[in-house]
PDB file of C-alpha atoms in Angstrom:
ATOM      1  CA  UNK M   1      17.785  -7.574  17.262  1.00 46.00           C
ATOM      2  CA  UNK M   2      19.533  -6.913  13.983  1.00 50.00           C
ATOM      3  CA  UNK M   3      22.754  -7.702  13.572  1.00 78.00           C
ATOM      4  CA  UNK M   4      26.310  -5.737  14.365  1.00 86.00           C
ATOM      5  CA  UNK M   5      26.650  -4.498  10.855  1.00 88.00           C
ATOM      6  CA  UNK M   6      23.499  -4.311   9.442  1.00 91.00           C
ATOM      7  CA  UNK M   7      22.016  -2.371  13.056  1.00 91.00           C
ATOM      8  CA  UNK M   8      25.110   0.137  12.741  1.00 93.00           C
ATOM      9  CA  UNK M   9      24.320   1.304   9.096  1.00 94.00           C
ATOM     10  CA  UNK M  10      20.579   0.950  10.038  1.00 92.00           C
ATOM     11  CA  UNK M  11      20.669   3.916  12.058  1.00 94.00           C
ATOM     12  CA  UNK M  12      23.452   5.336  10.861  1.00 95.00           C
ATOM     13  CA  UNK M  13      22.383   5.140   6.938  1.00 95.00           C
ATOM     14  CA  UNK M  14      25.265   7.463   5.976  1.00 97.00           C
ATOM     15  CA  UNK M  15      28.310   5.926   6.954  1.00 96.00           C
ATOM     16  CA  UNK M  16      31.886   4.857   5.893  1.00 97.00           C
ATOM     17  CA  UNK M  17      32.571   1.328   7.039  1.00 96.00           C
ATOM     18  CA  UNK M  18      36.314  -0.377   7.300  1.00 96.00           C
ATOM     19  CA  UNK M  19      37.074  -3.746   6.909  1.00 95.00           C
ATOM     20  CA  UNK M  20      40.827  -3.876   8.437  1.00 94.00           C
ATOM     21  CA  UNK M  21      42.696  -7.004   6.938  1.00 93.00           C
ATOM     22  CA  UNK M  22      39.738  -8.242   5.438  1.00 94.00           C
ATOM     23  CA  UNK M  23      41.578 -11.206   4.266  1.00 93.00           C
ATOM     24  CA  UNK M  24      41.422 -12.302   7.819  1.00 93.00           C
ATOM     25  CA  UNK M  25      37.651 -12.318   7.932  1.00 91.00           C
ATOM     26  CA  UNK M  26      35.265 -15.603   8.164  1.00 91.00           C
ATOM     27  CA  UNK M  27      33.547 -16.497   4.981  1.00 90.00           C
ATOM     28  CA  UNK M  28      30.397 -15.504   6.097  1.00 89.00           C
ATOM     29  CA  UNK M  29      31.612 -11.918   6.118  1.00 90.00           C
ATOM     30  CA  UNK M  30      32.578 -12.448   2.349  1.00 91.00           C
ATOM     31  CA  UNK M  31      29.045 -13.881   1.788  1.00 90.00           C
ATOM     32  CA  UNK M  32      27.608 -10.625   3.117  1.00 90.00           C
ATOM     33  CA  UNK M  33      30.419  -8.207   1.390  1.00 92.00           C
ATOM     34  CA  UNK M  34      28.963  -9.660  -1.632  1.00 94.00           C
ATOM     35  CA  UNK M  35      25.749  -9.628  -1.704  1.00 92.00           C
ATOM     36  CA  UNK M  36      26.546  -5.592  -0.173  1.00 94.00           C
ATOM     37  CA  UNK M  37      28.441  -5.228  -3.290  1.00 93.00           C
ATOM     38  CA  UNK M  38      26.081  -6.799  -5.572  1.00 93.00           C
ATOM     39  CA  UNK M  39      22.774  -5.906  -4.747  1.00 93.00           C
ATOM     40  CA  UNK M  40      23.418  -2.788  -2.029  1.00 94.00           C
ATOM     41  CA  UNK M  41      21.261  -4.098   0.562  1.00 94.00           C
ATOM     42  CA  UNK M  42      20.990  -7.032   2.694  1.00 93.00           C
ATOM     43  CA  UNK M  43      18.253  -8.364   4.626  1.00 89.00           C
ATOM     44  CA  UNK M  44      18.660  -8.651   8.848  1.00 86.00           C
ATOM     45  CA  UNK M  45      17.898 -11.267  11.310  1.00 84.00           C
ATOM     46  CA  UNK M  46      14.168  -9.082  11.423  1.00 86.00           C
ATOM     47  CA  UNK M  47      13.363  -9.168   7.936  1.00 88.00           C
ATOM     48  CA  UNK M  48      13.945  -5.603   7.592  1.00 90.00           C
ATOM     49  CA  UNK M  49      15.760  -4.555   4.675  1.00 93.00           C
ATOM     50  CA  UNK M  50      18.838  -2.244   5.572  1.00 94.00           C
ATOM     51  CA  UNK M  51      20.339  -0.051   2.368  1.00 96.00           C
ATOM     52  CA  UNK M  52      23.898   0.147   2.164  1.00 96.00           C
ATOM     53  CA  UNK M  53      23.602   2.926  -1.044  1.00 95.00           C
ATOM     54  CA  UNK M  54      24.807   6.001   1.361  1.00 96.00           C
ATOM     55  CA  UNK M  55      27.389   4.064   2.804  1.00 97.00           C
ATOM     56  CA  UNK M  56      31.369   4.053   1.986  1.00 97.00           C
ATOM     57  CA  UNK M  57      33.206   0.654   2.113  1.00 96.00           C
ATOM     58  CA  UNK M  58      36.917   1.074   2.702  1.00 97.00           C
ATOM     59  CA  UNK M  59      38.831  -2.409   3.068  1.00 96.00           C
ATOM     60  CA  UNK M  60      42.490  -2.751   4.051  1.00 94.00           C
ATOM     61  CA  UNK M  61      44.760  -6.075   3.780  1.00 92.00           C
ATOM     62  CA  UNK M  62      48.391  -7.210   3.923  1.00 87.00           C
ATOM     63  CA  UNK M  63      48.292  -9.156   1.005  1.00 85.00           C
ATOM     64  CA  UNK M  64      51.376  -8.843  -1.295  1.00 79.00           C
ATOM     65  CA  UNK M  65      53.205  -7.392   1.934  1.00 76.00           C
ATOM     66  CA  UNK M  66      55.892  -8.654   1.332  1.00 73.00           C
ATOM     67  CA  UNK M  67      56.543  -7.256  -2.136  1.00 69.00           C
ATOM     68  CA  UNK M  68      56.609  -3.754  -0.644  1.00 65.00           C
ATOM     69  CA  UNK M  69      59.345  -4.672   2.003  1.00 62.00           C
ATOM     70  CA  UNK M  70      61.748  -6.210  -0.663  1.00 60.00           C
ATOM     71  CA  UNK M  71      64.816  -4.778  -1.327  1.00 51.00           C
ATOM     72  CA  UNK M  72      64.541  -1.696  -3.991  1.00 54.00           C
ATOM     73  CA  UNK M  73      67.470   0.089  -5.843  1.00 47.00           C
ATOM     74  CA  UNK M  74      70.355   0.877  -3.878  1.00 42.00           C
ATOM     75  CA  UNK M  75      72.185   3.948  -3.458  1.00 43.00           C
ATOM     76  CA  UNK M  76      70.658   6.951  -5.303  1.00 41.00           C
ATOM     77  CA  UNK M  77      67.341   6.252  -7.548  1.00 49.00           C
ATOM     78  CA  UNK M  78      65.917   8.161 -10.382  1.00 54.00           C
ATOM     79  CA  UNK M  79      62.354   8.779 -11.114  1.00 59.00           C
ATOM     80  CA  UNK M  80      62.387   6.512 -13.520  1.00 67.00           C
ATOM     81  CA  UNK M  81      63.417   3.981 -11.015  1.00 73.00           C
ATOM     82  CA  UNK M  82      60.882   4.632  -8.203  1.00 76.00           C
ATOM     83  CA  UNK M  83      58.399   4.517 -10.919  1.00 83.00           C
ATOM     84  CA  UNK M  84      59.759   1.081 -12.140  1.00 85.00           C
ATOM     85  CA  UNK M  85      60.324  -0.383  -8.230  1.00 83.00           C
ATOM     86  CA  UNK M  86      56.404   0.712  -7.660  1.00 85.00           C
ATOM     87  CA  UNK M  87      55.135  -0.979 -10.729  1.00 89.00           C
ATOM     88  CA  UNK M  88      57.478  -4.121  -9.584  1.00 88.00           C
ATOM     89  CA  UNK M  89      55.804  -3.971  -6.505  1.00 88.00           C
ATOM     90  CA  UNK M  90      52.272  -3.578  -7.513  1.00 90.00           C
ATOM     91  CA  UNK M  91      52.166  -6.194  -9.859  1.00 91.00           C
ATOM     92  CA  UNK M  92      53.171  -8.265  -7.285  1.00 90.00           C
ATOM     93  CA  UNK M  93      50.920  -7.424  -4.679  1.00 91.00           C
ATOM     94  CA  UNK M  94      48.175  -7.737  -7.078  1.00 93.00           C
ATOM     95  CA  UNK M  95      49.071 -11.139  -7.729  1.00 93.00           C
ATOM     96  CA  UNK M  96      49.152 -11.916  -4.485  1.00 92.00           C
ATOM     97  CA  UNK M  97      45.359 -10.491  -4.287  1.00 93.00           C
ATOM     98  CA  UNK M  98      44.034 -12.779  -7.233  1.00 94.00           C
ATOM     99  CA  UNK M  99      45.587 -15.526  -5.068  1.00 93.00           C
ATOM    100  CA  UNK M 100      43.776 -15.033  -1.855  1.00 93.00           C
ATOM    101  CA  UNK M 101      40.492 -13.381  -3.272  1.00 94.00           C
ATOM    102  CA  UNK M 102      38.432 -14.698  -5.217  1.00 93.00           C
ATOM    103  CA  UNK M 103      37.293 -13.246  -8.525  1.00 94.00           C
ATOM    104  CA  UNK M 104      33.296 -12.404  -7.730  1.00 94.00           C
ATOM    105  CA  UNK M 105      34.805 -10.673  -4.589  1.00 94.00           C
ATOM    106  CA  UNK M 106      37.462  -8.470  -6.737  1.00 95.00           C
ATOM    107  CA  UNK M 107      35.415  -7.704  -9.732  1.00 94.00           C
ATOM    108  CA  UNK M 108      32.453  -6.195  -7.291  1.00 94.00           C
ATOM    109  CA  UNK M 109      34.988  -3.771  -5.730  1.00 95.00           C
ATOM    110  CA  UNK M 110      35.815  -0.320  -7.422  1.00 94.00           C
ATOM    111  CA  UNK M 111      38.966   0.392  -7.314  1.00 95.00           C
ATOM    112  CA  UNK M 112      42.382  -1.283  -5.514  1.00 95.00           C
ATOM    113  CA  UNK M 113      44.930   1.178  -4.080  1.00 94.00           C
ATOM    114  CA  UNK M 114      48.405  -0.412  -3.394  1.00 91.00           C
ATOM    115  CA  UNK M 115      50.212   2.201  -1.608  1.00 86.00           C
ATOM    116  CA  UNK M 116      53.944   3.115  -1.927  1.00 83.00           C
ATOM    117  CA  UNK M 117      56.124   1.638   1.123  1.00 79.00           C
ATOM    118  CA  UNK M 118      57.332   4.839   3.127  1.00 82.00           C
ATOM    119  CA  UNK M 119      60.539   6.619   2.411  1.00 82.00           C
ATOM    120  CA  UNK M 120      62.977   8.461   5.122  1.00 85.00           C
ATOM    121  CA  UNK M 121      61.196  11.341   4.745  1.00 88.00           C
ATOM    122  CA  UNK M 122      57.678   9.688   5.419  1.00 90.00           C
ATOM    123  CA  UNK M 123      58.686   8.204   8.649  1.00 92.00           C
ATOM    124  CA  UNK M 124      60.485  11.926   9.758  1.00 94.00           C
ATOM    125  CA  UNK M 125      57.426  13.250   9.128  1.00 95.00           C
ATOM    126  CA  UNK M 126      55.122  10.864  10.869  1.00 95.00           C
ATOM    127  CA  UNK M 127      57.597  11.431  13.916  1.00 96.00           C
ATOM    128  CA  UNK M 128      57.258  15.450  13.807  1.00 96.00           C
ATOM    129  CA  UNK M 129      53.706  14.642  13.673  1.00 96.00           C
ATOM    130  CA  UNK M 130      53.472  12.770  16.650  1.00 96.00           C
ATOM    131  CA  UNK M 131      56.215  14.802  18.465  1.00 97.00           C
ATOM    132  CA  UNK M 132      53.600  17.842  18.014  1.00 97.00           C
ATOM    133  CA  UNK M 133      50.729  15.996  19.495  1.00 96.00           C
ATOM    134  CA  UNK M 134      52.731  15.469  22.512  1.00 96.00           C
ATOM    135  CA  UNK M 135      53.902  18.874  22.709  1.00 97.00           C
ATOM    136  CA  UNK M 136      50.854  20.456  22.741  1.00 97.00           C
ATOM    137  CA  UNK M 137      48.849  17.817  25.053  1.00 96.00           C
ATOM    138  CA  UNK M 138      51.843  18.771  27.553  1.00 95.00           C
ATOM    139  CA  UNK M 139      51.700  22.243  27.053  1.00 96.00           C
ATOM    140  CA  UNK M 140      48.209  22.499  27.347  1.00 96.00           C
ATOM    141  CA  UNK M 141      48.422  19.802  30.953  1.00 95.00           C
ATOM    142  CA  UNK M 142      51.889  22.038  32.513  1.00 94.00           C
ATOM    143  CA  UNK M 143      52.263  25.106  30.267  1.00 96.00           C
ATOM    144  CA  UNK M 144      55.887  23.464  29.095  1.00 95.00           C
ATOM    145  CA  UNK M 145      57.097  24.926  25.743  1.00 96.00           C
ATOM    146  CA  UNK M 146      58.670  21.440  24.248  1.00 96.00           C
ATOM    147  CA  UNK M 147      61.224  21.732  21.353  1.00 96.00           C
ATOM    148  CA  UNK M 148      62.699  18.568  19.762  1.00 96.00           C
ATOM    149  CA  UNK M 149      66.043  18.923  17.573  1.00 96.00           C
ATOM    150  CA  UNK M 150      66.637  17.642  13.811  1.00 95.00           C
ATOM    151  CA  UNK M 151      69.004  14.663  14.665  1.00 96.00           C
ATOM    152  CA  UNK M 152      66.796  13.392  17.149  1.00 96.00           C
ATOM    153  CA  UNK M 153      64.271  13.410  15.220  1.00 96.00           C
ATOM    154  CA  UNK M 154      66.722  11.548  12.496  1.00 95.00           C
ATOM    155  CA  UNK M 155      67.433   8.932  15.625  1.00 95.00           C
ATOM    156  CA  UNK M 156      63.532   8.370  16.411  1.00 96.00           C
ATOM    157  CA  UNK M 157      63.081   7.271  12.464  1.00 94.00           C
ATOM    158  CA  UNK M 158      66.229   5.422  12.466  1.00 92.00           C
ATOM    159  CA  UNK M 159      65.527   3.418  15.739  1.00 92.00           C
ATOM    160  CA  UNK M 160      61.407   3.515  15.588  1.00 90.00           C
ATOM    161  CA  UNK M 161      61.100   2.255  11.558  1.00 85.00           C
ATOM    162  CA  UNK M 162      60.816  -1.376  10.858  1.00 81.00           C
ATOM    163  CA  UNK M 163      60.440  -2.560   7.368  1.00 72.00           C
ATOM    164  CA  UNK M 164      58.657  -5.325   8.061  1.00 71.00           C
ATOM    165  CA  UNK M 165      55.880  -3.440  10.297  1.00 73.00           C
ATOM    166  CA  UNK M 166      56.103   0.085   8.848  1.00 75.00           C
ATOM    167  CA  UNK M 167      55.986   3.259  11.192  1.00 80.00           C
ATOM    168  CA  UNK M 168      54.110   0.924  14.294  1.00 82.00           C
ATOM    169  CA  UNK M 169      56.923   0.911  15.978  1.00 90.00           C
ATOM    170  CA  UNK M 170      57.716   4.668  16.284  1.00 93.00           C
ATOM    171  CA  UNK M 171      54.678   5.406  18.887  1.00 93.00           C
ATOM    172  CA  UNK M 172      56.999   2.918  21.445  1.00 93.00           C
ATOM    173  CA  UNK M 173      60.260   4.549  20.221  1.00 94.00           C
ATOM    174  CA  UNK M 174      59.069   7.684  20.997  1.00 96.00           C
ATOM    175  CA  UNK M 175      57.264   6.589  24.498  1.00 95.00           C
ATOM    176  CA  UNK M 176      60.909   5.192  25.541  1.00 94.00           C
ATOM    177  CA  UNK M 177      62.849   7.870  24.524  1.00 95.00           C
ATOM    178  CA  UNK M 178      60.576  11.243  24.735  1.00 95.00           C
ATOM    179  CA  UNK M 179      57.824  10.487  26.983  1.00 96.00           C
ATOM    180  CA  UNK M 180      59.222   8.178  29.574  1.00 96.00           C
ATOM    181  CA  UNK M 181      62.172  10.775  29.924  1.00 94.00           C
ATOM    182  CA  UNK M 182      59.966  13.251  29.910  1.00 94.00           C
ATOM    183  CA  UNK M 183      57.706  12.354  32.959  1.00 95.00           C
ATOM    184  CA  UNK M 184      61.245  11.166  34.839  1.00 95.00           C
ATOM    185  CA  UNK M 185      62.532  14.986  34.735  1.00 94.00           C
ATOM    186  CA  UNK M 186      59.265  16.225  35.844  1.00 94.00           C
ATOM    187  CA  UNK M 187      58.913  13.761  38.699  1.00 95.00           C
ATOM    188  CA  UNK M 188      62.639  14.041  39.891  1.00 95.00           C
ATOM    189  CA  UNK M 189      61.784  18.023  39.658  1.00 93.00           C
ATOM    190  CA  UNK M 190      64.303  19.076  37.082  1.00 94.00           C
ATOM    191  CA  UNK M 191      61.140  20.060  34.631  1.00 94.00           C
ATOM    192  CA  UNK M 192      58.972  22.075  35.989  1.00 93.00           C
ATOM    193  CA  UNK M 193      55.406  23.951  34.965  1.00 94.00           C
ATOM    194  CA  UNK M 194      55.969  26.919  32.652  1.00 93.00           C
ATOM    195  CA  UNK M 195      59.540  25.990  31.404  1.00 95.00           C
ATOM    196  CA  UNK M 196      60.822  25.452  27.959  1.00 96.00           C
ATOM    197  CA  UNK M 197      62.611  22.112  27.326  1.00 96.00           C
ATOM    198  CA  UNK M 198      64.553  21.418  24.246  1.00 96.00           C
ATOM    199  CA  UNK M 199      65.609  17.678  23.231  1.00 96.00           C
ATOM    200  CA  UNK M 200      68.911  16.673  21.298  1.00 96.00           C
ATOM    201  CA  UNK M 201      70.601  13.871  20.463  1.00 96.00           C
ATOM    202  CA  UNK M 202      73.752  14.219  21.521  1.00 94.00           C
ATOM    203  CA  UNK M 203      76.931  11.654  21.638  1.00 91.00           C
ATOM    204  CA  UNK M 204      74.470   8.545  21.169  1.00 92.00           C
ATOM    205  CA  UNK M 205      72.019   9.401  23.715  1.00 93.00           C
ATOM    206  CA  UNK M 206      68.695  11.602  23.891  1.00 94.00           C
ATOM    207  CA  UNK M 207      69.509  14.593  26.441  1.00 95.00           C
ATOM    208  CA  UNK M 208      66.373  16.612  27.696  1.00 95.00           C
ATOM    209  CA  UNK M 209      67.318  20.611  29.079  1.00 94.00           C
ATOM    210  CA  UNK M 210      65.149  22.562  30.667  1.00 92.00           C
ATOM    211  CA  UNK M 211      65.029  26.226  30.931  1.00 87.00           C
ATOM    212  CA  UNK M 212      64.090  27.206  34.270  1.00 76.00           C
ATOM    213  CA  UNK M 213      61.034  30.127  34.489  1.00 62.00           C
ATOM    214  CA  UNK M 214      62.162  33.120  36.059  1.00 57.00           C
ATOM    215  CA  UNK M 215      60.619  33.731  39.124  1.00 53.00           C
ATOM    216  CA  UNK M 216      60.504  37.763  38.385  1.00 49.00           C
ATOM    217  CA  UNK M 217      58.356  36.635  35.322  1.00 50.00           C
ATOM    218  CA  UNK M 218      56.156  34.338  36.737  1.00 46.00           C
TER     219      UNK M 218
END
């Protein structure tokens, strides 16, 4: 048999393949990203020649990481200055990359994106997101109508944002404080198929209320 990569794209000839932390992979796998790169095809354990040209390479890495967790301006910034911090940062990270890769590997690849770290707004918005999903999975499982205030919302950012690892840690902030809650009231009975629960955070804690369904509309 062919191998993992080369028997994917093989019968899948139209394809977008990611390489996550790809600074983590054996040299092997940089032999074969190269000769990818470089020629667009490589040969498999069979002899048979597998194209890559329909395919999408997408390759992520944590090198430079550092640079994007660094301290930035304090207190109120101007454009100028987030355009300034980013440029600090990306020169950075990029020197980090010409450190760990080596130059046959970068010069084959496109085009390097170094993304901006994420801002208080970002990580409120990544926790709306995921406070939807849950929503409508439980409306769709009980019928419950779920409503989440702005401050907590503010206190799942605040508690569930590391700088070091990014948003990551909001999925478990939001398990222990929304979902574990959550499934507590509805065991315990105080939440119950068809109602409407709102969540606050109120006086340093996360409080869950649940409007009953009235029986006359049921």
């Amino acid at each position: 048999e062919g191998g993992q990569l080369s028997e994917k794209v093989r019968q899948n000839p139209y394809s977008v393949i990611l390489f996550d932390e790809v600074e983590k992979a054996h040299p092997d796998v940089f032999n074969i990203l190269l000769q990818v790169l470089d020629d667009g095809h490589i040969t498999d354990s069979q002899g048979r020649r597998v194209s890559f040209k329909n395919t999408i390479i997408i390759m992520t890495s944590n090198a430079g990481a550092q640079n994007i967790v660094e301290p930035k301006h304090l207190g109120f910034t101007s454009a100028t200055d987030e355009k300034e911090d980013y440029k600090r940062m990306r020169d950075g990270v990029m020197d980090e990359v010409k450190r760990i890769f080596k130059p046959e590997f970068i010069n084959r690849i496109d085009e390097i994106i170094v993304f901006h770290s994420l801002s208080k707004d970002n990580i409120k918005e990544i926790v709306s997101i995921m406070l939807r999903t849950i929503a409508k999975r439980i409306k769709a499982q009980m019928n419950i109508d779920m409503e989440t205030g702005k401050e907590a919302v503010n206190h799942l950012a605040e508690v569930g944002f590391d700088p070091k690892f990014g948003a990551r840690p909001l999925r478990r902030a939001i398990q222990t404080n929304i979902e574990d809650k959550m499934a507590e009231e509805i065991l315990a009975g105080n939440i119950k198929e068809g109602d409407s629960v709102s969540i606050e955070y109120l006086d340093n804690e996360m409080v869950i209320k649940a409007k009953q369904l009235n029986p006359l509309q049921a």
